Amino acid sequence: MAGFRKATKAQAKLRAAVMGPSGGGKTFSVLRIGRGLAGPMGTIAFIDTERGSASKYSDRFDFDVQDLNDYSIDGYIEAIKSAHGYDVLIIDSLSHGWQSLLEEVEKLAKAKYRGNTWSAWSEGTPRQKKLVNAILDFPGHVLATIRSKTEWTTVEDGRGKKVLQRIGMAPEQGKGIEYEFDLLLEISTEHMANVIKDRTGRFQDRIIDKPDEAFGRQLALWLADGEPVADSPPPPAAPSLDPRIVEIGNFPDAVKEACRRVMRAAMDSGLSRFHAIGLAVDHGRELVAAMADEMEPV
């Protein structure tokens, strides 16, 4: 039994991805969902790898943007870290990072592994994991977009004719990236989002017409429905010291002793400690002033 504890759904932060082809409305959708998650006063950071496309919506949404030109894994990680402190982080999109990593692995294969790409992934895979960990470690909600290509296959219909059938969308990201997210939406060019993964248990396999702020608010409610995340208890605060006590401590020793006597006598007579300190410090100031007068030359 050692090391085990009762399982609870603690209040958590969302990790969601929206994937789809060009024209599906990924950017607009994550901005709407993000505003619902953050609430009207929450803050949103936006990492834009799409050459300023997000800023075209700045008249409709309040967010801070960073135009990312360095598509390397390190470039992404640095941008993610710089967004710490925001309630919601949007990354649009993760696909540029994957394309950059593929190019890096190809260069490594040629330079170090005699063209063996498989061996070069011994360095590429840990870099991809660093990016995933940076996303998972972000202290707020994360919404990411992923470009995808529609995959088709040929099947026979009921009349024996061969027809094309869509079998899904291939995300332009690392294999298995979908396992890292709580929520995965597959959005079509008609702006219909198919919920293909949902850890909330509320939206699985549902089709959502134009995901919006209301959808984000529903996600926020689910996330808040749990015990608070356990943080390390803060160290006990040092008791605040009355500045008058500090002043008495800086008096000459004889004056300090006189102040203590006044304070004890005042408290013995029934005065509060606060008022007793006031009488003591006033007495000490008078004694210090008198000592200064005595030292002045005649």
mmCIF file of C-alpha atoms in Angstrom:
data_model
loop_
_atom_site.group_PDB
_atom_site.id
_atom_site.type_symbol
_atom_site.label_atom_id
_atom_site.label_comp_id
_atom_site.label_asym_id
_atom_site.label_seq_id
_atom_site.Cartn_x
_atom_site.Cartn_y
_atom_site.Cartn_z
ATOM 1 C CA MET A 1 0.000 0.000 0.000
ATOM 2 C CA ALA A 2 2.983 2.301 0.491
ATOM 3 C CA GLY A 3 3.192 5.022 -2.163
ATOM 4 C CA PHE A 4 -0.464 4.761 -3.183
ATOM 5 C CA ARG A 5 -3.135 7.364 -2.487
ATOM 6 C CA LYS A 6 -6.807 7.792 -3.264
ATOM 7 C CA ALA A 7 -7.321 8.945 -6.853
ATOM 8 C CA THR A 8 -9.067 12.317 -7.265
ATOM 9 C CA LYS A 9 -9.697 14.663 -10.168
ATOM 10 C CA ALA A 10 -7.726 17.653 -9.018
ATOM 11 C CA GLN A 11 -8.280 21.031 -10.605
ATOM 12 C CA ALA A 12 -6.063 20.993 -13.666
ATOM 13 C CA LYS A 13 -5.039 22.922 -16.734
ATOM 14 C CA LEU A 14 -6.252 21.946 -20.184
ATOM 15 C CA ARG A 15 -4.010 20.577 -22.911
ATOM 16 C CA ALA A 16 -5.967 20.642 -26.165
ATOM 17 C CA ALA A 17 -5.150 20.479 -29.868
ATOM 18 C CA VAL A 18 -7.177 21.402 -32.928
ATOM 19 C CA MET A 19 -6.046 19.798 -36.153
ATOM 20 C CA GLY A 20 -7.369 20.216 -39.639
ATOM 21 C CA PRO A 21 -6.662 21.358 -43.189
ATOM 22 C CA SER A 22 -6.196 24.891 -44.376
ATOM 23 C CA GLY A 23 -9.454 26.834 -44.234
ATOM 24 C CA GLY A 24 -10.903 24.885 -41.343
ATOM 25 C CA GLY A 25 -10.783 27.842 -38.983
ATOM 26 C CA LYS A 26 -8.209 26.505 -36.541
ATOM 27 C CA THR A 27 -6.858 29.917 -35.540
ATOM 28 C CA PHE A 28 -10.259 31.519 -35.059
ATOM 29 C CA SER A 29 -11.547 28.484 -33.143
ATOM 30 C CA VAL A 30 -8.682 28.386 -30.627
ATOM 31 C CA LEU A 31 -9.048 32.115 -30.014
ATOM 32 C CA ARG A 32 -12.723 31.636 -29.198
ATOM 33 C CA ILE A 33 -12.133 28.574 -27.031
ATOM 34 C CA GLY A 34 -9.215 30.337 -25.323
ATOM 35 C CA ARG A 35 -11.337 33.355 -24.399
ATOM 36 C CA GLY A 36 -13.967 31.047 -22.925
ATOM 37 C CA LEU A 37 -11.320 29.254 -20.896
ATOM 38 C CA ALA A 38 -9.689 32.450 -19.653
ATOM 39 C CA GLY A 39 -12.914 34.287 -18.903
ATOM 40 C CA PRO A 40 -13.525 37.952 -19.742
ATOM 41 C CA MET A 41 -10.586 39.202 -17.628
ATOM 42 C CA GLY A 42 -8.129 36.366 -18.238
ATOM 43 C CA THR A 43 -4.892 36.812 -20.185
ATOM 44 C CA ILE A 44 -4.009 35.028 -23.428
ATOM 45 C CA ALA A 45 -0.550 34.628 -24.960
ATOM 46 C CA PHE A 46 -0.391 33.669 -28.634
ATOM 47 C CA ILE A 47 2.653 32.134 -30.322
ATOM 48 C CA ASP A 48 2.105 32.788 -34.032
ATOM 49 C CA THR A 49 4.113 30.786 -36.573
ATOM 50 C CA GLU A 50 1.699 31.641 -39.390
ATOM 51 C CA ARG A 51 3.287 34.969 -40.372
ATOM 52 C CA GLY A 52 1.016 37.275 -38.423
ATOM 53 C CA SER A 53 -2.286 35.566 -39.189
ATOM 54 C CA ALA A 54 -3.456 35.810 -35.565
ATOM 55 C CA SER A 55 -3.083 39.594 -35.463
ATOM 56 C CA LYS A 56 -5.809 39.882 -38.093
ATOM 57 C CA TYR A 57 -8.235 38.985 -35.297
ATOM 58 C CA SER A 58 -6.914 41.571 -32.838
ATOM 59 C CA ASP A 59 -10.013 43.707 -33.366
ATOM 60 C CA ARG A 60 -12.186 40.863 -32.077
ATOM 61 C CA PHE A 61 -10.040 39.324 -29.347
ATOM 62 C CA ASP A 62 -7.777 40.685 -26.612
ATOM 63 C CA PHE A 63 -4.456 38.815 -26.544
ATOM 64 C CA ASP A 64 -0.690 39.312 -26.629
ATOM 65 C CA VAL A 65 1.159 37.850 -29.596
ATOM 66 C CA GLN A 66 4.704 36.730 -30.310
ATOM 67 C CA ASP A 67 5.520 36.208 -33.986
ATOM 68 C CA LEU A 68 7.819 33.198 -33.947
ATOM 69 C CA ASN A 69 10.348 33.034 -36.764
ATOM 70 C CA ASP A 70 12.662 30.482 -35.152
ATOM 71 C CA TYR A 71 10.895 27.184 -35.801
ATOM 72 C CA SER A 72 13.514 25.081 -34.024
ATOM 73 C CA ILE A 73 12.570 23.128 -30.907
ATOM 74 C CA ASP A 74 14.616 25.567 -28.832
ATOM 75 C CA GLY A 75 12.772 28.493 -30.438
ATOM 76 C CA TYR A 76 9.425 27.010 -29.459
ATOM 77 C CA ILE A 77 10.558 26.200 -25.927
ATOM 78 C CA GLU A 78 11.908 29.707 -25.362
ATOM 79 C CA ALA A 79 8.619 31.219 -26.553
ATOM 80 C CA ILE A 80 6.601 28.898 -24.317
ATOM 81 C CA LYS A 81 8.675 29.810 -21.273
ATOM 82 C CA SER A 82 8.280 33.511 -22.009
ATOM 83 C CA ALA A 83 4.488 33.043 -21.822
ATOM 84 C CA HIS A 84 4.557 31.820 -18.214
ATOM 85 C CA GLY A 85 2.181 33.982 -16.209
ATOM 86 C CA TYR A 86 -0.591 34.033 -18.809
ATOM 87 C CA ASP A 87 -3.824 32.153 -18.133
ATOM 88 C CA VAL A 88 -3.980 30.618 -21.609
ATOM 89 C CA LEU A 89 -1.248 29.890 -24.152
ATOM 90 C CA ILE A 90 -2.150 29.335 -27.800
ATOM 91 C CA ILE A 91 0.437 27.808 -30.144
ATOM 92 C CA ASP A 92 -0.490 28.214 -33.796
ATOM 93 C CA SER A 93 0.877 25.933 -35.056
ATOM 94 C CA LEU A 94 2.977 23.005 -33.838
ATOM 95 C CA SER A 95 3.488 21.770 -37.391
ATOM 96 C CA HIS A 96 6.282 24.230 -38.171
ATOM 97 C CA GLY A 97 8.292 22.836 -35.276
ATOM 98 C CA TRP A 98 7.860 19.313 -36.598
ATOM 99 C CA GLN A 99 8.950 20.296 -40.113
ATOM 100 C CA SER A 100 12.004 22.029 -38.648
ATOM 101 C CA LEU A 101 12.881 18.929 -36.625
ATOM 102 C CA LEU A 102 12.577 16.707 -39.714
ATOM 103 C CA GLU A 103 15.030 18.962 -41.533
ATOM 104 C CA GLU A 104 17.389 18.916 -38.551
ATOM 105 C CA VAL A 105 17.324 15.111 -38.413
ATOM 106 C CA GLU A 106 18.078 14.890 -42.131
ATOM 107 C CA LYS A 107 21.107 17.143 -41.648
ATOM 108 C CA LEU A 108 22.275 15.073 -38.688
ATOM 109 C CA ALA A 109 21.903 11.878 -40.714
ATOM 110 C CA LYS A 110 24.122 13.241 -43.470
ATOM 111 C CA ALA A 111 26.691 14.835 -41.162
ATOM 112 C CA LYS A 112 27.072 12.196 -38.430
ATOM 113 C CA TYR A 113 25.336 8.962 -39.381
ATOM 114 C CA ARG A 114 26.328 8.353 -43.023
ATOM 115 C CA GLY A 115 22.820 9.102 -44.218
ATOM 116 C CA ASN A 116 21.159 6.769 -41.690
ATOM 117 C CA THR A 117 18.045 8.721 -40.662
ATOM 118 C CA TRP A 118 17.014 6.012 -38.186
ATOM 119 C CA SER A 119 20.210 6.559 -36.207
ATOM 120 C CA ALA A 120 19.812 10.343 -36.384
ATOM 121 C CA TRP A 121 16.480 10.063 -34.581
ATOM 122 C CA SER A 122 18.449 9.028 -31.484
ATOM 123 C CA GLU A 123 19.045 12.780 -31.198
ATOM 124 C CA GLY A 124 15.786 13.959 -32.760
ATOM 125 C CA THR A 125 13.415 12.053 -30.458
ATOM 126 C CA PRO A 126 14.780 13.562 -27.218
ATOM 127 C CA ARG A 127 14.371 17.027 -28.744
ATOM 128 C CA GLN A 128 10.736 16.321 -29.575
ATOM 129 C CA LYS A 129 10.237 15.146 -25.974
ATOM 130 C CA LYS A 130 11.698 18.432 -24.728
ATOM 131 C CA LEU A 131 9.023 20.319 -26.646
ATOM 132 C CA VAL A 132 6.260 18.064 -25.313
ATOM 133 C CA ASN A 133 7.536 18.525 -21.751
ATOM 134 C CA ALA A 134 7.600 22.312 -22.184
ATOM 135 C CA ILE A 135 3.923 22.178 -23.202
ATOM 136 C CA LEU A 136 2.963 19.878 -20.339
ATOM 137 C CA ASP A 137 4.890 21.967 -17.803
ATOM 138 C CA PHE A 138 3.192 25.241 -18.788
ATOM 139 C CA PRO A 139 1.322 26.505 -15.691
ATOM 140 C CA GLY A 140 -1.798 27.615 -17.596
ATOM 141 C CA HIS A 141 -4.093 26.162 -20.254
ATOM 142 C CA VAL A 142 -2.543 25.272 -23.621
ATOM 143 C CA LEU A 143 -4.347 25.232 -26.967
ATOM 144 C CA ALA A 144 -2.339 24.154 -29.992
ATOM 145 C CA THR A 145 -3.173 23.863 -33.655
ATOM 146 C CA ILE A 146 -1.764 21.173 -35.942
ATOM 147 C CA ARG A 147 -1.924 21.191 -39.713
ATOM 148 C CA SER A 148 -3.229 18.010 -41.281
ATOM 149 C CA LYS A 149 -3.692 16.338 -44.611
ATOM 150 C CA THR A 150 -6.834 14.410 -45.411
ATOM 151 C CA GLU A 151 -6.182 10.721 -46.105
ATOM 152 C CA TRP A 152 -8.386 8.749 -48.500
ATOM 153 C CA THR A 153 -8.747 5.138 -49.516
ATOM 154 C CA THR A 154 -10.626 3.327 -52.283
ATOM 155 C CA VAL A 155 -13.487 1.077 -51.225
ATOM 156 C CA GLU A 156 -16.350 -0.708 -52.973
ATOM 157 C CA ASP A 157 -19.873 0.549 -52.476
ATOM 158 C CA GLY A 158 -22.937 -1.665 -52.296
ATOM 159 C CA ARG A 159 -23.110 -1.874 -56.079
ATOM 160 C CA GLY A 160 -19.547 -3.046 -56.525
ATOM 161 C CA LYS A 161 -18.242 0.324 -57.683
ATOM 162 C CA LYS A 162 -15.007 1.739 -56.336
ATOM 163 C CA VAL A 163 -15.414 5.030 -54.512
ATOM 164 C CA LEU A 164 -13.163 7.264 -52.450
ATOM 165 C CA GLN A 165 -13.680 7.240 -48.696
ATOM 166 C CA ARG A 166 -12.020 9.545 -46.195
ATOM 167 C CA ILE A 167 -10.272 7.577 -43.463
ATOM 168 C CA GLY A 168 -9.048 10.469 -41.349
ATOM 169 C CA MET A 169 -6.629 13.333 -41.121
ATOM 170 C CA ALA A 170 -2.890 12.809 -40.841
ATOM 171 C CA PRO A 171 -1.470 15.435 -38.428
ATOM 172 C CA GLU A 172 1.762 17.108 -39.484
ATOM 173 C CA GLN A 173 3.409 16.390 -36.157
ATOM 174 C CA GLY A 174 5.287 13.613 -34.425
ATOM 175 C CA LYS A 175 3.766 10.168 -34.236
ATOM 176 C CA GLY A 176 1.850 9.764 -30.985
ATOM 177 C CA ILE A 177 1.504 13.490 -30.293
ATOM 178 C CA GLU A 178 -2.226 12.946 -29.736
ATOM 179 C CA TYR A 179 -1.482 11.042 -26.532
ATOM 180 C CA GLU A 180 -0.153 14.221 -24.907
ATOM 181 C CA PHE A 181 -3.467 16.116 -25.077
ATOM 182 C CA ASP A 182 -6.626 15.924 -22.976
ATOM 183 C CA LEU A 183 -8.794 17.045 -25.870
ATOM 184 C CA LEU A 184 -8.293 16.531 -29.586
ATOM 185 C CA LEU A 185 -10.554 18.175 -32.159
ATOM 186 C CA GLU A 186 -10.551 17.341 -35.844
ATOM 187 C CA ILE A 187 -12.003 20.352 -37.665
ATOM 188 C CA SER A 188 -13.291 20.315 -41.244
ATOM 189 C CA THR A 189 -13.375 23.019 -43.894
ATOM 190 C CA GLU A 190 -17.043 23.500 -42.918
ATOM 191 C CA HIS A 191 -15.791 24.456 -39.417
ATOM 192 C CA MET A 192 -17.344 21.367 -37.845
ATOM 193 C CA ALA A 193 -15.205 19.926 -35.045
ATOM 194 C CA ASN A 194 -15.228 16.198 -34.396
ATOM 195 C CA VAL A 195 -14.115 15.408 -30.831
ATOM 196 C CA ILE A 196 -11.898 12.372 -31.389
ATOM 197 C CA LYS A 197 -10.361 12.380 -27.916
ATOM 198 C CA ASP A 198 -11.866 13.726 -24.724
ATOM 199 C CA ARG A 199 -10.677 13.071 -21.189
ATOM 200 C CA THR A 200 -13.559 15.115 -19.793
ATOM 201 C CA GLY A 201 -15.940 12.359 -20.902
ATOM 202 C CA ARG A 202 -18.522 14.978 -21.880
ATOM 203 C CA PHE A 203 -17.852 15.573 -25.565
ATOM 204 C CA GLN A 204 -16.388 12.332 -26.918
ATOM 205 C CA ASP A 205 -17.456 11.673 -30.532
ATOM 206 C CA ARG A 206 -19.654 14.749 -30.596
ATOM 207 C CA ILE A 207 -19.708 17.101 -33.571
ATOM 208 C CA ILE A 208 -19.412 20.722 -32.482
ATOM 209 C CA ASP A 209 -20.523 23.379 -34.945
ATOM 210 C CA LYS A 210 -17.970 26.219 -34.850
ATOM 211 C CA PRO A 211 -16.332 25.739 -31.407
ATOM 212 C CA ASP A 212 -16.720 28.988 -29.498
ATOM 213 C CA GLU A 213 -16.432 30.762 -26.133
ATOM 214 C CA ALA A 214 -19.331 28.763 -24.691
ATOM 215 C CA PHE A 215 -17.420 25.548 -25.412
ATOM 216 C CA GLY A 216 -14.364 27.011 -23.677
ATOM 217 C CA ARG A 217 -16.478 27.932 -20.644
ATOM 218 C CA GLN A 218 -17.812 24.374 -20.437
ATOM 219 C CA LEU A 219 -14.253 23.070 -20.438
ATOM 220 C CA ALA A 220 -13.287 25.552 -17.724
ATOM 221 C CA LEU A 221 -16.181 24.366 -15.540
ATOM 222 C CA TRP A 222 -15.098 20.750 -15.914
ATOM 223 C CA LEU A 223 -11.513 21.609 -15.043
ATOM 224 C CA ALA A 224 -12.587 23.542 -11.941
ATOM 225 C CA ASP A 225 -14.739 20.652 -10.712
ATOM 226 C CA GLY A 226 -12.175 19.001 -8.483
ATOM 227 C CA GLU A 227 -9.904 19.331 -5.521
ATOM 228 C CA PRO A 228 -7.308 22.133 -5.746
ATOM 229 C CA VAL A 229 -3.915 21.067 -6.994
ATOM 230 C CA ALA A 230 -1.712 20.373 -3.998
ATOM 231 C CA ASP A 231 1.187 22.793 -3.849
ATOM 232 C CA SER A 232 4.048 22.695 -1.432
ATOM 233 C CA PRO A 233 3.050 24.577 1.710
ATOM 234 C CA PRO A 234 4.638 28.031 1.789
ATOM 235 C CA PRO A 235 7.224 28.654 4.480
ATOM 236 C CA PRO A 236 5.792 30.321 7.572
ATOM 237 C CA ALA A 237 5.958 34.082 7.269
ATOM 238 C CA ALA A 238 8.276 35.818 9.649
ATOM 239 C CA PRO A 239 6.328 37.802 12.221
ATOM 240 C CA SER A 240 6.294 41.479 11.372
ATOM 241 C CA LEU A 241 8.348 43.511 13.837
ATOM 242 C CA ASP A 242 6.942 46.743 15.219
ATOM 243 C CA PRO A 243 9.199 49.524 13.852
ATOM 244 C CA ARG A 244 9.098 51.203 17.270
ATOM 245 C CA ILE A 245 10.740 48.137 18.795
ATOM 246 C CA VAL A 246 13.450 48.414 16.138
ATOM 247 C CA GLU A 247 13.939 52.075 17.092
ATOM 248 C CA ILE A 248 14.283 51.190 20.789
ATOM 249 C CA GLY A 249 16.835 48.527 19.840
ATOM 250 C CA ASN A 250 19.010 51.230 18.247
ATOM 251 C CA PHE A 251 19.082 53.394 21.411
ATOM 252 C CA PRO A 252 22.138 53.379 23.718
ATOM 253 C CA ASP A 253 22.072 50.532 26.258
ATOM 254 C CA ALA A 254 21.104 52.764 29.208
ATOM 255 C CA VAL A 255 18.214 54.240 27.234
ATOM 256 C CA LYS A 256 17.055 50.789 26.113
ATOM 257 C CA GLU A 257 16.925 49.645 29.725
ATOM 258 C CA ALA A 258 14.923 52.732 30.709
ATOM 259 C CA CYS A 259 12.481 52.042 27.882
ATOM 260 C CA ARG A 260 11.985 48.469 29.093
ATOM 261 C CA ARG A 261 11.182 49.699 32.598
ATOM 262 C CA VAL A 262 8.607 52.175 31.261
ATOM 263 C CA MET A 263 7.039 49.474 29.081
ATOM 264 C CA ARG A 264 6.798 46.962 31.955
ATOM 265 C CA ALA A 265 5.280 49.551 34.280
ATOM 266 C CA ALA A 266 2.737 50.631 31.673
ATOM 267 C CA MET A 267 1.606 47.030 31.010
ATOM 268 C CA ASP A 268 1.452 46.311 34.764
ATOM 269 C CA SER A 269 -0.912 49.262 35.083
ATOM 270 C CA GLY A 270 -3.271 47.703 32.560
ATOM 271 C CA LEU A 271 -2.273 49.407 29.301
ATOM 272 C CA SER A 272 -2.106 47.319 26.126
ATOM 273 C CA ARG A 273 1.276 46.282 24.739
ATOM 274 C CA PHE A 274 0.747 48.617 21.759
ATOM 275 C CA HIS A 275 0.262 51.673 23.976
ATOM 276 C CA ALA A 276 3.040 50.559 26.325
ATOM 277 C CA ILE A 277 5.508 50.487 23.407
ATOM 278 C CA GLY A 278 4.368 53.990 22.424
ATOM 279 C CA LEU A 279 5.132 55.354 25.925
ATOM 280 C CA ALA A 280 8.465 53.550 25.973
ATOM 281 C CA VAL A 281 9.675 54.879 22.630
ATOM 282 C CA ASP A 282 8.572 58.424 23.499
ATOM 283 C CA HIS A 283 10.534 58.205 26.785
ATOM 284 C CA GLY A 284 13.562 56.894 24.906
ATOM 285 C CA ARG A 285 13.482 59.762 22.400
ATOM 286 C CA GLU A 286 13.357 62.279 25.249
ATOM 287 C CA LEU A 287 16.363 60.668 26.935
ATOM 288 C CA VAL A 288 18.343 60.617 23.670
ATOM 289 C CA ALA A 289 17.508 64.285 23.061
ATOM 290 C CA ALA A 290 18.575 65.191 26.610
ATOM 291 C CA MET A 291 21.862 63.334 26.179
ATOM 292 C CA ALA A 292 22.491 65.238 22.939
ATOM 293 C CA ASP A 293 21.840 68.590 24.705
ATOM 294 C CA GLU A 294 24.317 67.714 27.445
ATOM 295 C CA MET A 295 26.990 66.947 24.888
ATOM 296 C CA GLU A 296 26.654 70.302 23.074
ATOM 297 C CA PRO A 297 29.451 72.795 23.903
ATOM 298 C CA VAL A 298 28.456 75.782 26.050
#
